[in-house]
Amino acid sequence: MSKKRKMSREDRNKLILSHLPQVKYVAQRISAKLPAHVDREDLVSAGILGLIDAIDKFDPHRGIELKTY
């Protein structure tokens, strides 16, 4: 088993920024089906935290795309 190589901070930030529109889109779709008291921005925040966690665990050197991961 090979040791996971660390992604540069710049590459990590680029991945986060490039996937933000998808996080916002999914939060909007989910919020349409939830009660009005659930704030869409709370969903976006939770989605961003999930995205960051996924990116931190993602190994780009394995030959798969982040969206597949």
N, CA, C and O atoms as a MOPAC input file, in Angstrom:
PM7 MOZYME 1SCF
protein

 N      0.84800 1    -1.17400 1     0.00000 1
 C      0.00000 1     0.00000 1     0.00000 1
 C      0.89300 1     1.23700 1     0.00000 1
 O      1.79900 1     1.35500 1     0.82500 1
 N      0.63900 1     2.14600 1    -0.91700 1
 C      1.46600 1     3.34500 1    -0.99700 1
 C      0.98200 1     4.41600 1    -0.03300 1
 O     -0.19500 1     4.48700 1     0.32100 1
 N      1.92200 1     5.23400 1     0.37000 1
 C      1.60800 1     6.33000 1     1.28300 1
 C      0.93300 1     7.45300 1     0.50400 1
 O      1.37800 1     7.80400 1    -0.58900 1
 N     -0.14300 1     8.02000 1     1.06100 1
 C     -0.86900 1     9.10000 1     0.40500 1
 C     -0.00200 1    10.34800 1     0.32600 1
 O      0.59100 1    10.77200 1     1.31800 1
 N      0.06400 1    10.92300 1    -0.85800 1
 C      0.81400 1    12.16900 1    -1.04700 1
 C     -0.08900 1    13.34800 1    -0.72400 1
 O     -1.27200 1    13.35600 1    -1.06400 1
 N      0.48500 1    14.33500 1    -0.06600 1
 C     -0.26700 1    15.51400 1     0.36300 1
 C     -0.48200 1    16.46500 1    -0.81400 1
 O      0.43100 1    16.72700 1    -1.59700 1
 N     -1.71400 1    16.97600 1    -0.92000 1
 C     -2.06500 1    17.95100 1    -1.94200 1
 C     -1.59100 1    19.33300 1    -1.48200 1
 O     -1.63500 1    19.64300 1    -0.29200 1
 N     -1.14600 1    20.14800 1    -2.41500 1
 C     -0.71200 1    21.48700 1    -2.03700 1
 C     -1.92100 1    22.31900 1    -1.59900 1
 O     -3.05000 1    22.06300 1    -2.01900 1
 N     -1.67100 1    23.30300 1    -0.76100 1
 C     -2.74500 1    24.17200 1    -0.27300 1
 C     -3.42100 1    24.88600 1    -1.45200 1
 O     -4.64000 1    25.05900 1    -1.46600 1
 N     -2.62300 1    25.29200 1    -2.42600 1
 C     -3.17500 1    25.97900 1    -3.59500 1
 C     -4.11300 1    25.07000 1    -4.38300 1
 O     -5.19500 1    25.49500 1    -4.78700 1
 N     -3.70000 1    23.81700 1    -4.60400 1
 C     -4.54800 1    22.86300 1    -5.32300 1
 C     -5.82300 1    22.57000 1    -4.53300 1
 O     -6.90600 1    22.45300 1    -5.10700 1
 N     -5.68500 1    22.45400 1    -3.21300 1
 C     -6.84300 1    22.20500 1    -2.34500 1
 C     -7.84000 1    23.35400 1    -2.45900 1
 O     -9.04000 1    23.12100 1    -2.61000 1
 N     -7.35700 1    24.57900 1    -2.38900 1
 C     -8.23000 1    25.74400 1    -2.48700 1
 C     -8.90100 1    25.83700 1    -3.85400 1
 O    -10.06300 1    26.22900 1    -3.95000 1
 N     -8.17200 1    25.47700 1    -4.90800 1
 C     -8.75500 1    25.48200 1    -6.25100 1
 C     -9.89100 1    24.46300 1    -6.35300 1
 O    -10.93200 1    24.74200 1    -6.94700 1
 N     -9.68400 1    23.29000 1    -5.77300 1
 C    -10.73900 1    22.27700 1    -5.78500 1
 C    -11.97300 1    22.75300 1    -5.03100 1
 O    -13.09900 1    22.57700 1    -5.49600 1
 N    -11.75900 1    23.35400 1    -3.87200 1
 C    -12.88400 1    23.86500 1    -3.08800 1
 C    -13.65900 1    24.89100 1    -3.90700 1
 O    -14.88000 1    24.79900 1    -4.03100 1
 N    -12.95300 1    25.85900 1    -4.45800 1
 C    -13.62000 1    26.92100 1    -5.22300 1
 C    -14.32300 1    26.38300 1    -6.46700 1
 O    -15.39800 1    26.86100 1    -6.82700 1
 N    -13.72900 1    25.40200 1    -7.11600 1
 C    -14.34200 1    24.87600 1    -8.33600 1
 C    -15.60700 1    24.06600 1    -8.05300 1
 O    -16.45300 1    23.92500 1    -8.93600 1
 N    -15.74900 1    23.53300 1    -6.84100 1
 C    -16.92600 1    22.73100 1    -6.49900 1
 C    -17.98200 1    23.49300 1    -5.71000 1
 O    -19.04400 1    22.94100 1    -5.42400 1
 N    -17.72200 1    24.73500 1    -5.35500 1
 C    -18.70800 1    25.52900 1    -4.61900 1
 C    -20.03700 1    25.68000 1    -5.35400 1
 O    -21.08600 1    25.56200 1    -4.72100 1
 N    -20.04000 1    25.93500 1    -6.65700 1
 C    -21.33500 1    26.04100 1    -7.34200 1
 C    -22.18500 1    24.77000 1    -7.21600 1
 O    -23.40800 1    24.84800 1    -7.09900 1
 N    -21.54300 1    23.61900 1    -7.24100 1
 C    -22.28100 1    22.36500 1    -7.10000 1
 C    -22.85400 1    22.23600 1    -5.69200 1
 O    -23.98200 1    21.77200 1    -5.52800 1
 N    -22.09500 1    22.63800 1    -4.67700 1
 C    -22.58300 1    22.60500 1    -3.30100 1
 C    -23.81300 1    23.49700 1    -3.16900 1
 O    -24.81000 1    23.10000 1    -2.56600 1
 N    -23.74300 1    24.69400 1    -3.73000 1
 C    -24.87000 1    25.63200 1    -3.65300 1
 C    -26.08700 1    25.08500 1    -4.39900 1
 O    -27.21700 1    25.22900 1    -3.93500 1
 N    -25.86200 1    24.47100 1    -5.53200 1
 C    -26.94900 1    23.89400 1    -6.31300 1
 C    -27.65500 1    22.77600 1    -5.53000 1
 O    -28.88300 1    22.73100 1    -5.46600 1
 N    -26.87300 1    21.89700 1    -4.95100 1
 C    -27.45400 1    20.78300 1    -4.19200 1
 C    -28.20400 1    21.31000 1    -2.96000 1
 O    -29.28500 1    20.82000 1    -2.63700 1
 N    -27.63300 1    22.30500 1    -2.27600 1
 C    -28.30500 1    22.88900 1    -1.11400 1
 C    -29.64100 1    23.51100 1    -1.51600 1
 O    -30.62700 1    23.39200 1    -0.78800 1
 N    -29.67400 1    24.16700 1    -2.66300 1
 C    -30.91900 1    24.76700 1    -3.13800 1
 C    -31.95500 1    23.69500 1    -3.43800 1
 O    -33.12400 1    23.84300 1    -3.08300 1
 N    -31.53600 1    22.62900 1    -4.08100 1
 C    -32.46300 1    21.53500 1    -4.39900 1
 C    -33.00400 1    20.88300 1    -3.13700 1
 O    -34.19300 1    20.57800 1    -3.04700 1
 N    -32.12700 1    20.66900 1    -2.16300 1
 C    -32.55800 1    20.04300 1    -0.90800 1
 C    -33.48700 1    20.96500 1    -0.13400 1
 O    -34.49100 1    20.51600 1     0.42000 1
 N    -33.15500 1    22.26400 1    -0.09200 1
 C    -33.95700 1    23.19900 1     0.70400 1
 C    -35.38000 1    23.32400 1     0.17900 1
 O    -36.29100 1    23.63900 1     0.94500 1
 N    -35.58600 1    23.08400 1    -1.09800 1
 C    -36.92500 1    23.15200 1    -1.67500 1
 C    -37.84200 1    22.07700 1    -1.10500 1
 O    -39.06500 1    22.22000 1    -1.14000 1
 N    -37.26400 1    21.01200 1    -0.58300 1
 C    -38.05700 1    19.89300 1    -0.05200 1
 C    -38.11700 1    19.87400 1     1.46800 1
 O    -38.71600 1    18.97300 1     2.05600 1
 N    -37.49600 1    20.87000 1     2.11200 1
 C    -37.46100 1    20.91800 1     3.56900 1
 C    -38.38600 1    22.01700 1     4.08500 1
 O    -38.77900 1    22.90500 1     3.32800 1
 N    -38.73200 1    21.96100 1     5.36600 1
 C    -39.56400 1    23.02100 1     5.94400 1
 C    -38.89200 1    24.38900 1     5.82700 1
 O    -37.66900 1    24.48900 1     5.72800 1
 N    -39.71100 1    25.43400 1     5.83900 1
 C    -39.22000 1    26.80100 1     5.62600 1
 C    -38.24300 1    27.25300 1     6.71000 1
 O    -37.41300 1    28.12800 1     6.46400 1
 N    -38.33100 1    26.67100 1     7.90500 1
 C    -37.43900 1    27.10700 1     8.98200 1
 C    -35.99100 1    26.60600 1     8.81000 1
 O    -35.09700 1    27.03700 1     9.53800 1
 N    -35.76600 1    25.71100 1     7.86200 1
 C    -34.40700 1    25.24500 1     7.58900 1
 C    -33.75400 1    26.24800 1     6.63400 1
 O    -34.18800 1    26.41100 1     5.49400 1
 N    -32.71800 1    26.90600 1     7.11300 1
 C    -32.04700 1    27.95300 1     6.34800 1
 C    -31.15100 1    27.35400 1     5.26600 1
 O    -30.34500 1    26.46300 1     5.53600 1
 N    -31.29900 1    27.84600 1     4.05600 1
 C    -30.49300 1    27.35300 1     2.93800 1
 C    -29.00400 1    27.58200 1     3.18300 1
 O    -28.18200 1    26.74100 1     2.82000 1
 N    -28.65100 1    28.70800 1     3.79300 1
 C    -27.23800 1    28.99700 1     4.06200 1
 C    -26.63600 1    27.99800 1     5.05400 1
 O    -25.44200 1    27.70600 1     4.99300 1
 N    -27.45600 1    27.47800 1     5.96300 1
 C    -26.97400 1    26.42400 1     6.85900 1
 C    -26.65000 1    25.15900 1     6.06800 1
 O    -25.66400 1    24.47600 1     6.34800 1
 N    -27.48400 1    24.85700 1     5.08300 1
 C    -27.21600 1    23.70300 1     4.22000 1
 C    -25.94200 1    23.91400 1     3.40600 1
 O    -25.14100 1    22.99300 1     3.24300 1
 N    -25.76000 1    25.12500 1     2.89900 1
 C    -24.54500 1    25.43000 1     2.12900 1
 C    -23.32300 1    25.27000 1     3.03000 1
 O    -22.32000 1    24.69000 1     2.61600 1
 N    -23.40300 1    25.78100 1     4.26100 1
 C    -22.27300 1    25.65800 1     5.19800 1
 C    -21.94000 1    24.19800 1     5.47700 1
 O    -20.77300 1    23.80500 1     5.48300 1
 N    -22.97400 1    23.40400 1     5.70700 1
 C    -22.75400 1    21.97500 1     5.95500 1
 C    -22.15800 1    21.30600 1     4.71900 1
 O    -21.29700 1    20.43400 1     4.83300 1
 N    -22.61900 1    21.71500 1     3.54600 1
 C    -22.08300 1    21.15800 1     2.30700 1
 C    -20.62500 1    21.51100 1     2.09500 1
 O    -19.83900 1    20.68900 1     1.62400 1
 N    -20.26600 1    22.73900 1     2.44400 1
 C    -18.87000 1    23.16200 1     2.30800 1
 C    -17.98100 1    22.37200 1     3.25800 1
 O    -16.88100 1    21.96000 1     2.89100 1
 N    -18.46000 1    22.16100 1     4.47700 1
 C    -17.68100 1    21.35600 1     5.42700 1
 C    -17.50500 1    19.92500 1     4.90900 1
 O    -16.42800 1    19.34200 1     5.03600 1
 N    -18.55800 1    19.37100 1     4.33200 1
 C    -18.45900 1    18.03000 1     3.73900 1
 C    -17.50600 1    17.99600 1     2.57000 1
 O    -16.74700 1    17.04100 1     2.40700 1
 N    -17.54300 1    19.03800 1     1.75200 1
 C    -16.63400 1    19.13300 1     0.60800 1
 C    -15.18600 1    19.20300 1     1.07400 1
 O    -14.32400 1    18.51000 1     0.53400 1
 N    -14.91800 1    20.03400 1     2.07000 1
 C    -13.55100 1    20.16100 1     2.58700 1
 C    -13.07700 1    18.82900 1     3.16200 1
 O    -11.93300 1    18.43000 1     2.94100 1
 N    -13.94200 1    18.14400 1     3.89400 1
 C    -13.57200 1    16.84000 1     4.45400 1
 C    -13.25600 1    15.84600 1     3.33700 1
 O    -12.27700 1    15.10400 1     3.41500 1
 N    -14.09300 1    15.83700 1     2.30200 1
 C    -13.86000 1    14.91800 1     1.18300 1
 C    -12.54800 1    15.24400 1     0.46900 1
 O    -11.79700 1    14.34100 1     0.10000 1
 N    -12.27800 1    16.52800 1     0.27700 1
 C    -11.04000 1    16.92700 1    -0.39600 1
 C     -9.82500 1    16.54400 1     0.43900 1
 O     -8.81000 1    16.10500 1    -0.10200 1
 N     -9.92400 1    16.70800 1     1.75100 1
 C     -8.80400 1    16.34800 1     2.62500 1
 C     -8.52400 1    14.84400 1     2.59500 1
 O     -7.38300 1    14.42000 1     2.78000 1
 N     -9.54800 1    14.04900 1     2.36500 1
 C     -9.38000 1    12.59200 1     2.31700 1
 C     -9.08500 1    12.08800 1     0.90700 1
 O     -8.68500 1    10.93800 1     0.72800 1
 N     -9.27700 1    12.93200 1    -0.07800 1
 C     -9.11800 1    12.57300 1    -1.48400 1
 C     -7.64000 1    12.51800 1    -1.87000 1
 O     -6.85000 1    13.37200 1    -1.46700 1
 N     -7.28100 1    11.51200 1    -2.64900 1
 C     -5.91400 1    11.39000 1    -3.14700 1
 C     -5.93700 1    11.52600 1    -4.67100 1
 O     -6.29000 1    10.57700 1    -5.37100 1
 N     -5.56100 1    12.71000 1    -5.19300 1
 C     -5.63400 1    12.93900 1    -6.64300 1
 C     -4.65400 1    12.08700 1    -7.44300 1
 O     -4.77700 1    11.98200 1    -8.66300 1
 N     -3.70900 1    11.49500 1    -6.78100 1
 C     -2.68700 1    10.69200 1    -7.47500 1
 C     -3.14000 1     9.25900 1    -7.75300 1
 O     -2.38700 1     8.46100 1    -8.31100 1
 N     -4.37800 1     8.93600 1    -7.36000 1
 C     -4.89200 1     7.58700 1    -7.59500 1
 C     -5.56900 1     7.44700 1    -8.95300 1
 O     -5.97200 1     6.35100 1    -9.34100 1
 N     -5.69300 1     8.56100 1    -9.67600 1
 C     -6.23200 1     8.49000 1   -11.02400 1
 C     -7.74100 1     8.55600 1   -11.12300 1
 O     -8.29600 1     8.20000 1   -12.16200 1
 N     -8.42100 1     8.99700 1   -10.08500 1
 C     -9.87200 1     9.16100 1   -10.15100 1
 C    -10.21500 1    10.63600 1    -9.91200 1
 O     -9.43800 1    11.38000 1    -9.31500 1
 N    -11.37500 1    11.03100 1   -10.38300 1
 C    -11.81600 1    12.40800 1   -10.19600 1
 C    -12.46300 1    12.56900 1    -8.82900 1
 O    -12.98600 1    11.61200 1    -8.25800 1
 N    -12.42200 1    13.78400 1    -8.31800 1
 C    -13.03900 1    14.06800 1    -7.01600 1
 C    -14.52600 1    13.77100 1    -7.04300 1
 O    -15.05400 1    13.21600 1    -6.08000 1
 N    -15.21800 1    14.12500 1    -8.12000 1
 C    -16.65900 1    13.89100 1    -8.15700 1
 C    -16.99400 1    12.40200 1    -8.14300 1
 O    -18.08300 1    12.02100 1    -7.71500 1
 N    -16.08500 1    11.56700 1    -8.59900 1
 C    -16.26500 1    10.11600 1    -8.52200 1
 C    -16.03400 1     9.62500 1    -7.10000 1
 O    -16.70400 1     8.70400 1    -6.63200 1
 N    -15.09100 1    10.24200 1    -6.42800 1
 C    -14.75700 1     9.87700 1    -5.04900 1
 C    -15.93600 1    10.16700 1    -4.16200 1
 O    -15.87200 1     9.93400 1    -2.95500 1

